[in-house]
Amino acid sequence: MMKSVSLIFLALFACFCVSGGIKNGGVQSVYYWKKILFENLPYPANTLIGKYHYYIPAQNDVNGIQYHTQSGLMIAAVGRIRPGVPSTLNAFCVADYDKGTSPYLWGFPDYEKNTLKAEFYGNSRKFVSRNSNYSAGYFHHFFEDTEYDDPRRRKVNKRPQITNQNDFTIISTYFPTVDNRCNRLYVVDTGSLRYGASEVYFVQNPAIIVFDLPSDGCENRNFPVIRRVEIPSHLWTISIGFGFITVDYQTKGSCDDVYLYISNIFDNSLVVYDYRLDKFWSFTDSSMKPILAESTLNFKDDSYLIPLGISNLALGWPDKYGYRNAYYNPASSSVEYVVSTKYLRDYRNAVYKENPKKFKALGYRGCKATDLKQVFDIFTGVIFFGGMESNKIQCWNTQLPLNPDNIGVIYEASESVFFADLSLNCDGYLWFLTNQLPFMFLTEDLLNISEINTKIFRVKASEAIKGTVCDISNQSSRKQKKEKYLISL
């Protein structure tokens, strides 16, 4: 424990970066956009929704993508962090567009579910930043006594209200999650419109929405809603912080035997949803908070102070009981942590505000190694990270100790970019997205739609790691042990 503390303490004061050659072998630039295009919008662009135009091209940018292998659908979310976004949840069919083109998006499941109403602009409130809510003294919580929440609050776990599954509007979503095992789409609708720091409209409670993804989706465009359930209000403070959903199946069971982990990047918390039992609970820990020294984001010659907490979970291989290592980090931190899903799945553990024996620090990834999204490749045991300001996609083989020497680079951009989303498909391809999310979220300037703002890339994960420290398949001196550093369960 002291070794981990010392390692990260030294990293704060001695961050020396060594930049090697650019390794982009096998990475394909698949699609790009100067401005986001929509197919057959139901209203003219200058139609007023409240006081705003229906479609303002320079206010739209794709935030997150996910590819569904069976149907060939690419799901693309355009978060409503600016006015003039006609549809927040969208899709296009990959087979309809050649590489190097700019696909037209269409509202998913349709435009009706995505169209705002004038009355949604009635409840405005200023966005409250939590700049002071940092991880105290980096790993100070290792030495603190465990605190307990009021158990009476946690015992009152009322079943969330499930609304009419066909009578709702999708307000704003950022990062979709495609489940290629059970052919489902999971999204979290924040329920809020954030148009700058001074204009936030709370339309409805945040909700998880689950859609069926049939194999003929590109032909029929019929995507039934399987479930829509609101996240209980006592489990969140800032609803726009909800972004990524991680899907955790039990090894034996149906498609409904699943847990969902929903991170809140502003509340610094992790909400757990038991899909089978329809129950919610949440976890907080100092390891989920941003670190002040790493909360300044440098993007295209500008600096922004934006403290970002836990962003998402990357789930490792299951053990014989079906539990996994859940890897995570605050987005404003270069430190990697791990917790067992056995601990997360038990709602009785949610009463603990701090538990450093369960939420463990693995190590330090290196200088400028903050990231918004990380994913685990089940074929190689490698985690891929999308750097927020390093201009790199990095990798780490979980069978090796976590330190800067064991962090590889599979892609490095020649210009300043922001890697907003990564995903891995069942066919072993890594998809990733660069966009203008910091510019859109932290400024009020219009996008320059005469230049390329957004790109989608693809690479075979097993090919991408060849020649890097992450590829240990040919090292006969190392035993291939899954989860060499498996948590004691």
XYZ file of C-alpha atoms in Angstrom:
489
model
C 0.000 0.000 0.000
C 2.813 2.409 0.909
C 4.525 1.526 -2.378
C 1.478 2.649 -4.335
C 1.227 5.887 -2.396
C 4.913 6.678 -2.933
C 4.723 5.889 -6.623
C 1.914 8.316 -7.297
C 3.275 10.963 -4.939
C 6.500 11.023 -6.939
C 4.570 11.217 -10.198
C 3.024 14.520 -9.137
C 6.419 16.194 -8.769
C 8.455 14.377 -11.412
C 6.489 14.026 -14.621
C 8.983 13.574 -17.441
C 7.526 12.679 -20.830
C 9.401 10.768 -23.493
C 7.704 10.856 -26.879
C 8.609 8.082 -29.272
C 7.802 7.716 -32.944
C 4.243 7.746 -34.162
C 2.821 4.212 -34.411
C -0.374 4.125 -36.426
C -0.049 0.739 -38.081
C -3.356 -0.584 -39.339
C -5.440 2.356 -38.117
C -7.990 3.404 -40.718
C -9.683 6.792 -40.856
C -13.205 5.670 -41.713
C -15.558 8.691 -41.576
C -15.339 12.407 -40.946
C -17.583 15.448 -40.595
C -17.041 19.143 -41.111
C -20.638 19.662 -40.043
C -23.048 17.024 -38.777
C -25.548 16.135 -41.480
C -29.054 14.796 -40.869
C -31.251 12.776 -43.197
C -34.791 14.015 -43.925
C -35.270 16.300 -40.941
C -38.997 16.730 -40.227
C -38.788 20.527 -39.775
C -36.957 23.356 -41.580
C -33.719 24.369 -39.892
C -35.058 27.816 -38.912
C -38.162 26.458 -37.163
C -38.291 27.837 -33.630
C -38.394 25.415 -30.694
C -38.913 27.806 -27.826
C -36.500 30.637 -28.591
C -33.992 28.497 -30.517
C -33.748 27.351 -34.118
C -34.425 23.670 -34.675
C -31.091 22.997 -36.419
C -27.924 25.088 -36.090
C -25.144 23.193 -37.945
C -22.247 24.925 -36.152
C -23.682 23.812 -32.772
C -23.692 20.056 -33.506
C -20.927 17.546 -32.855
C -20.950 13.764 -32.392
C -19.976 12.923 -28.800
C -20.088 9.129 -28.771
C -20.332 6.189 -31.174
C -20.991 2.453 -30.940
C -21.106 -0.117 -33.745
C -23.599 -3.002 -33.805
C -21.992 -5.828 -35.739
C -25.082 -7.898 -36.539
C -27.145 -5.098 -38.125
C -24.342 -2.867 -39.387
C -25.706 0.125 -37.452
C -23.454 2.854 -36.145
C -25.130 4.591 -33.218
C -24.060 8.223 -32.839
C -24.996 10.546 -29.974
C -25.048 14.328 -30.309
C -25.276 15.695 -26.785
C -27.420 18.777 -26.307
C -24.700 20.976 -24.856
C -25.631 23.676 -27.384
C -29.026 24.779 -28.750
C -30.013 23.802 -32.280
C -29.504 20.020 -31.997
C -32.446 18.420 -33.849
C -31.792 14.867 -32.619
C -29.602 13.679 -29.749
C -29.677 9.908 -30.391
C -28.966 8.917 -33.972
C -27.714 6.202 -36.290
C -26.520 5.457 -39.792
C -25.848 2.245 -41.696
C -22.171 1.581 -42.343
C -22.914 -0.327 -45.563
C -24.434 2.816 -47.070
C -21.212 4.845 -46.907
C -17.735 4.342 -48.309
C -14.649 4.957 -46.233
C -13.664 8.607 -46.245
C -17.189 9.986 -46.507
C -19.488 11.982 -44.222
C -22.587 9.919 -43.355
C -26.010 11.455 -42.821
C -27.490 10.703 -39.401
C -31.136 9.849 -38.745
C -32.981 10.031 -35.467
C -32.915 6.816 -33.431
C -35.379 5.235 -32.955
C -37.031 8.112 -34.853
C -37.116 11.901 -34.930
C -40.322 12.084 -32.897
C -38.620 10.647 -29.806
C -35.785 13.155 -30.208
C -37.691 16.383 -30.894
C -37.716 18.987 -28.146
C -40.818 20.952 -27.176
C -41.124 24.631 -26.348
C -42.322 23.862 -22.817
C -39.010 22.109 -22.033
C -37.382 25.530 -21.674
C -39.303 26.460 -18.551
C -37.048 25.353 -15.696
C -33.685 27.081 -15.966
C -30.964 26.961 -13.343
C -27.290 27.863 -13.301
C -24.899 24.946 -13.527
C -23.000 24.537 -10.253
C -19.402 23.434 -10.700
C -17.734 21.333 -8.019
C -14.213 22.623 -8.455
C -13.330 21.985 -4.807
C -14.455 18.369 -4.796
C -11.098 16.698 -5.366
C -9.446 13.580 -4.131
C -8.049 14.801 -0.811
C -4.250 14.742 -0.868
C -4.190 12.194 -3.661
C -4.383 9.032 -1.563
C -5.123 10.540 1.809
C -8.075 8.185 2.078
C -5.682 5.278 2.590
C -5.082 6.598 6.083
C -8.583 7.711 6.982
C -10.988 5.805 9.162
C -13.884 4.310 7.272
C -16.998 6.433 7.477
C -20.491 5.051 7.376
C -23.525 6.467 5.664
C -26.883 6.435 7.387
C -28.027 2.844 6.785
C -31.663 3.897 7.070
C -31.299 5.965 3.904
C -29.943 3.020 1.955
C -32.563 0.571 3.162
C -35.306 2.683 1.678
C -34.525 1.587 -1.865
C -37.813 2.297 -3.570
C -38.419 0.783 -6.973
C -37.943 3.474 -9.604
C -40.907 4.665 -11.548
C -41.122 3.032 -14.971
C -42.880 5.405 -17.323
C -44.951 4.632 -20.398
C -42.394 3.084 -22.730
C -43.868 4.795 -25.783
C -44.540 8.225 -24.300
C -41.252 10.008 -23.680
C -38.752 12.351 -25.281
C -35.006 11.749 -25.298
C -33.594 15.033 -23.988
C -29.814 14.627 -24.163
C -27.489 11.656 -24.330
C -23.722 11.550 -24.812
C -22.316 8.026 -25.016
C -24.379 5.039 -26.240
C -23.519 1.462 -25.291
C -24.175 -1.345 -27.792
C -24.507 -4.856 -26.406
C -23.464 -7.227 -29.205
C -24.148 -10.289 -27.062
C -27.874 -9.664 -26.625
C -28.338 -7.122 -29.435
C -29.435 -4.229 -27.271
C -28.671 -0.541 -27.044
C -28.279 1.071 -23.618
C -28.280 4.853 -23.229
C -28.645 7.194 -20.291
C -30.732 10.272 -20.991
C -29.522 13.054 -18.701
C -32.941 14.729 -18.856
C -31.243 18.142 -18.975
C -30.230 20.707 -21.568
C -26.927 22.414 -20.806
C -26.387 25.491 -22.952
C -23.327 26.964 -21.275
C -22.629 27.430 -17.578
C -25.481 29.896 -17.077
C -28.280 28.141 -18.948
C -29.322 24.670 -17.835
C -32.858 23.358 -18.248
C -33.957 20.451 -16.062
C -36.658 18.809 -18.149
C -37.023 15.431 -16.460
C -35.145 12.978 -14.256
C -32.260 11.103 -15.872
C -33.283 7.707 -17.199
C -31.836 4.501 -18.610
C -33.379 3.550 -21.950
C -32.919 0.103 -23.494
C -33.701 -0.628 -27.152
C -33.831 -3.853 -29.129
C -31.369 -3.962 -32.050
C -32.753 -6.424 -34.613
C -30.466 -7.738 -37.335
C -32.641 -6.106 -40.012
C -32.502 -2.687 -38.332
C -30.970 -0.958 -41.349
C -33.793 -2.131 -43.590
C -36.814 -1.722 -41.318
C -35.672 0.903 -38.796
C -37.888 -0.579 -36.130
C -36.284 -0.535 -32.701
C -38.653 -1.480 -29.864
C -38.111 0.025 -26.426
C -37.405 -2.801 -24.001
C -37.261 -0.661 -20.878
C -37.124 2.919 -19.699
C -36.461 3.517 -16.017
C -35.623 6.725 -14.158
C -32.584 6.909 -11.896
C -33.839 7.697 -8.347
C -33.236 11.328 -7.425
C -31.409 10.526 -4.168
C -28.599 8.909 -6.194
C -27.532 11.987 -8.143
C -26.999 15.728 -7.778
C -25.838 16.833 -11.254
C -27.750 14.863 -13.858
C -25.657 16.042 -16.823
C -22.742 14.108 -15.329
C -24.221 10.795 -16.412
C -22.449 9.510 -19.504
C -21.101 5.985 -19.882
C -22.884 2.712 -19.114
C -20.911 -0.506 -18.603
C -22.789 -3.801 -19.041
C -21.888 -6.698 -16.732
C -23.515 -10.070 -17.441
C -23.653 -12.977 -15.072
C -21.842 -15.912 -16.661
C -24.918 -18.089 -16.329
C -28.253 -16.518 -17.057
C -30.386 -14.736 -19.605
C -30.000 -11.318 -21.183
C -31.877 -9.858 -18.202
C -29.344 -11.210 -15.698
C -27.161 -8.166 -15.980
C -25.848 -5.288 -13.894
C -25.368 -1.806 -15.308
C -22.695 0.554 -13.972
C -23.466 4.214 -14.750
C -20.742 6.727 -13.941
C -21.430 10.333 -12.992
C -18.400 12.400 -13.913
C -19.531 15.478 -11.934
C -20.984 13.751 -8.880
C -17.874 11.523 -8.644
C -20.072 8.498 -8.104
C -20.997 5.158 -9.629
C -24.645 4.101 -9.847
C -25.376 0.376 -10.041
C -28.581 -0.991 -11.544
C -29.665 -4.611 -11.067
C -31.634 -5.185 -14.257
C -33.286 -8.397 -13.101
C -34.462 -7.052 -9.741
C -35.001 -3.490 -11.006
C -33.048 -1.927 -8.117
C -30.557 0.919 -7.886
C -27.770 1.793 -5.448
C -24.598 3.873 -5.693
C -20.976 4.041 -4.560
C -18.728 6.972 -3.721
C -15.049 6.817 -2.894
C -12.142 9.262 -2.913
C -10.639 7.292 -5.786
C -13.548 8.476 -7.954
C -12.726 12.168 -7.490
C -10.579 14.343 -9.768
C -7.092 15.437 -8.764
C -6.539 19.188 -8.728
C -3.072 19.009 -10.288
C -4.478 17.147 -13.312
C -7.731 19.071 -13.752
C -6.398 21.593 -16.268
C -7.129 20.418 -19.798
C -4.939 21.798 -22.580
C -6.707 21.629 -25.922
C -5.665 23.431 -29.106
C -3.531 26.056 -27.359
C -6.204 26.824 -24.760
C -6.338 25.734 -21.127
C -9.514 24.864 -19.239
C -9.973 24.037 -15.569
C -12.505 21.229 -15.542
C -12.446 18.678 -12.694
C -13.798 15.379 -13.980
C -14.454 12.383 -11.756
C -14.934 8.703 -12.554
C -15.670 8.317 -16.248
C -16.349 4.631 -16.921
C -15.481 1.051 -16.005
C -13.528 -1.465 -18.093
C -14.395 -5.030 -17.081
C -11.718 -7.730 -17.152
C -11.999 -11.482 -17.554
C -14.495 -13.300 -15.293
C -13.206 -15.653 -12.644
C -14.792 -19.034 -11.969
C -17.614 -17.343 -10.044
C -18.364 -14.827 -12.787
C -16.864 -11.804 -11.002
C -14.521 -9.423 -12.788
C -11.961 -6.783 -12.112
C -13.527 -3.375 -12.787
C -10.791 -0.951 -13.857
C -11.421 2.792 -13.692
C -9.957 6.224 -13.152
C -11.206 9.762 -12.662
C -10.925 11.504 -16.027
C -8.817 14.205 -14.343
C -6.239 11.752 -13.056
C -3.469 9.541 -14.445
C -3.942 6.959 -11.693
C -5.647 3.640 -12.400
C -7.845 1.897 -9.816
C -9.581 -1.444 -9.556
C -12.515 -2.913 -7.629
C -14.179 -6.304 -7.857
C -17.651 -6.536 -9.351
C -18.431 -8.880 -6.460
C -18.249 -5.839 -4.203
C -20.206 -3.595 -6.583
C -23.001 -6.121 -7.104
C -23.837 -6.282 -3.397
C -26.101 -3.341 -2.505
C -25.255 -3.782 1.183
C -21.775 -2.427 0.493
C -23.173 0.887 -0.706
C -23.447 2.198 2.852
C -19.676 2.739 2.939
C -18.513 6.174 1.809
C -14.884 5.045 1.708
C -13.385 1.579 1.435
C -9.720 1.678 0.328
C -9.420 -2.056 0.920
C -11.826 -2.627 -1.970
C -11.174 0.387 -4.221
C -7.462 -0.120 -4.849
C -4.835 1.914 -6.654
C -3.002 -0.122 -9.302
C -0.439 2.450 -10.398
C 0.342 5.509 -12.463
C -0.003 5.542 -16.267
C 2.405 8.384 -16.943
C 2.622 12.053 -17.838
C -0.424 13.553 -19.572
C -2.161 10.183 -19.431
C -5.628 11.376 -18.427
C -8.422 9.771 -20.404
C -12.195 9.896 -20.751
C -12.819 6.298 -21.818
C -11.086 2.945 -21.439
C -12.075 -0.488 -22.759
C -10.884 -4.054 -22.087
C -10.139 -6.481 -24.932
C -11.186 -9.990 -23.921
C -8.988 -11.557 -26.617
C -5.680 -10.068 -25.470
C -6.267 -8.837 -21.917
C -5.298 -5.332 -23.003
C -6.964 -2.104 -21.871
C -7.049 0.749 -24.379
C -7.123 4.375 -23.203
C -8.160 7.453 -25.165
C -5.899 10.306 -24.082
C -7.630 13.625 -23.412
C -4.580 15.755 -24.169
C -1.764 13.374 -25.162
C -3.097 12.995 -28.731
C -2.589 9.240 -28.288
C -4.487 5.995 -27.972
C -2.519 4.033 -25.385
C -2.601 0.434 -24.190
C -1.729 -1.592 -21.124
C -1.669 -5.375 -20.840
C -3.352 -6.251 -17.551
C -1.003 -9.224 -17.157
C 1.834 -6.752 -16.560
C 2.392 -4.351 -13.639
C 0.924 -0.914 -14.242
C 3.642 1.705 -14.658
C 4.728 4.095 -17.447
C 7.210 1.537 -18.845
C 4.343 -0.865 -19.584
C 2.152 1.696 -21.344
C 2.238 1.393 -25.127
C 1.008 3.659 -27.919
C -1.069 2.285 -30.800
C -2.031 5.594 -32.395
C -0.702 9.121 -32.199
C -2.306 12.047 -33.980
C -0.121 14.593 -35.711
C -2.365 17.433 -34.506
C -4.141 18.319 -31.274
C -7.229 16.114 -30.956
C -9.619 14.954 -28.248
C -10.386 11.227 -28.029
C -13.959 11.177 -26.765
C -15.056 7.575 -27.176
C -13.663 4.074 -27.728
C -15.407 0.741 -28.146
C -14.519 -2.861 -28.919
C -16.703 -5.189 -30.947
C -17.117 -8.932 -30.695
C -15.116 -9.217 -33.947
C -12.074 -7.677 -32.277
C -12.146 -4.221 -33.847
C -11.406 -1.103 -31.841
C -13.396 1.957 -32.919
C -12.512 5.421 -31.658
C -13.706 8.965 -32.163
C -12.043 12.381 -32.129
C -14.228 15.460 -31.769
C -14.501 18.985 -30.371
C -16.118 18.121 -27.021
C -13.932 20.428 -24.849
C -14.500 23.324 -27.250
C -18.256 22.681 -27.336
C -18.637 22.199 -23.590
C -16.333 24.926 -22.323
C -16.840 27.768 -24.804
C -19.753 29.455 -26.542
C -17.999 29.867 -29.890
C -19.382 28.265 -33.039
C -17.641 25.345 -34.709
C -15.741 26.161 -37.873
C -17.721 23.955 -40.260
C -15.368 24.677 -43.142
C -12.778 22.350 -41.563
C -12.927 18.767 -40.298
C -14.187 18.635 -36.705
C -14.973 14.964 -36.119
C -13.393 11.686 -37.232
C -14.107 7.980 -36.722
C -11.233 5.475 -36.802
C -11.017 1.676 -36.769
C -8.252 -0.870 -36.185
C -8.011 -4.571 -35.374
C -7.037 -4.591 -31.708
C -4.717 -7.602 -31.976
C -2.879 -5.953 -34.880
C -2.690 -2.570 -33.181
C -0.658 -3.858 -30.226
C 1.960 -5.672 -32.324
C 5.391 -4.240 -31.728
C 4.302 -2.544 -28.501
C 4.934 -3.471 -24.887
C 1.278 -4.546 -24.709
C 1.895 -7.586 -26.947
C 3.256 -10.356 -24.746
C 1.928 -13.263 -26.832
C 5.401 -14.226 -28.065
C 7.246 -13.782 -24.802
C 7.794 -17.379 -23.749
C 9.408 -16.283 -20.504
C 6.065 -14.956 -19.256
C 3.275 -17.276 -18.245
C -0.049 -16.367 -19.775
C -2.118 -15.963 -16.665
C -5.440 -14.219 -16.941
C -5.689 -11.418 -14.455
C -2.252 -11.884 -12.914
C -3.199 -9.297 -10.323
C -6.705 -10.597 -9.633
C -8.290 -9.091 -6.560
C -8.802 -11.353 -3.591
C -12.488 -12.114 -3.502
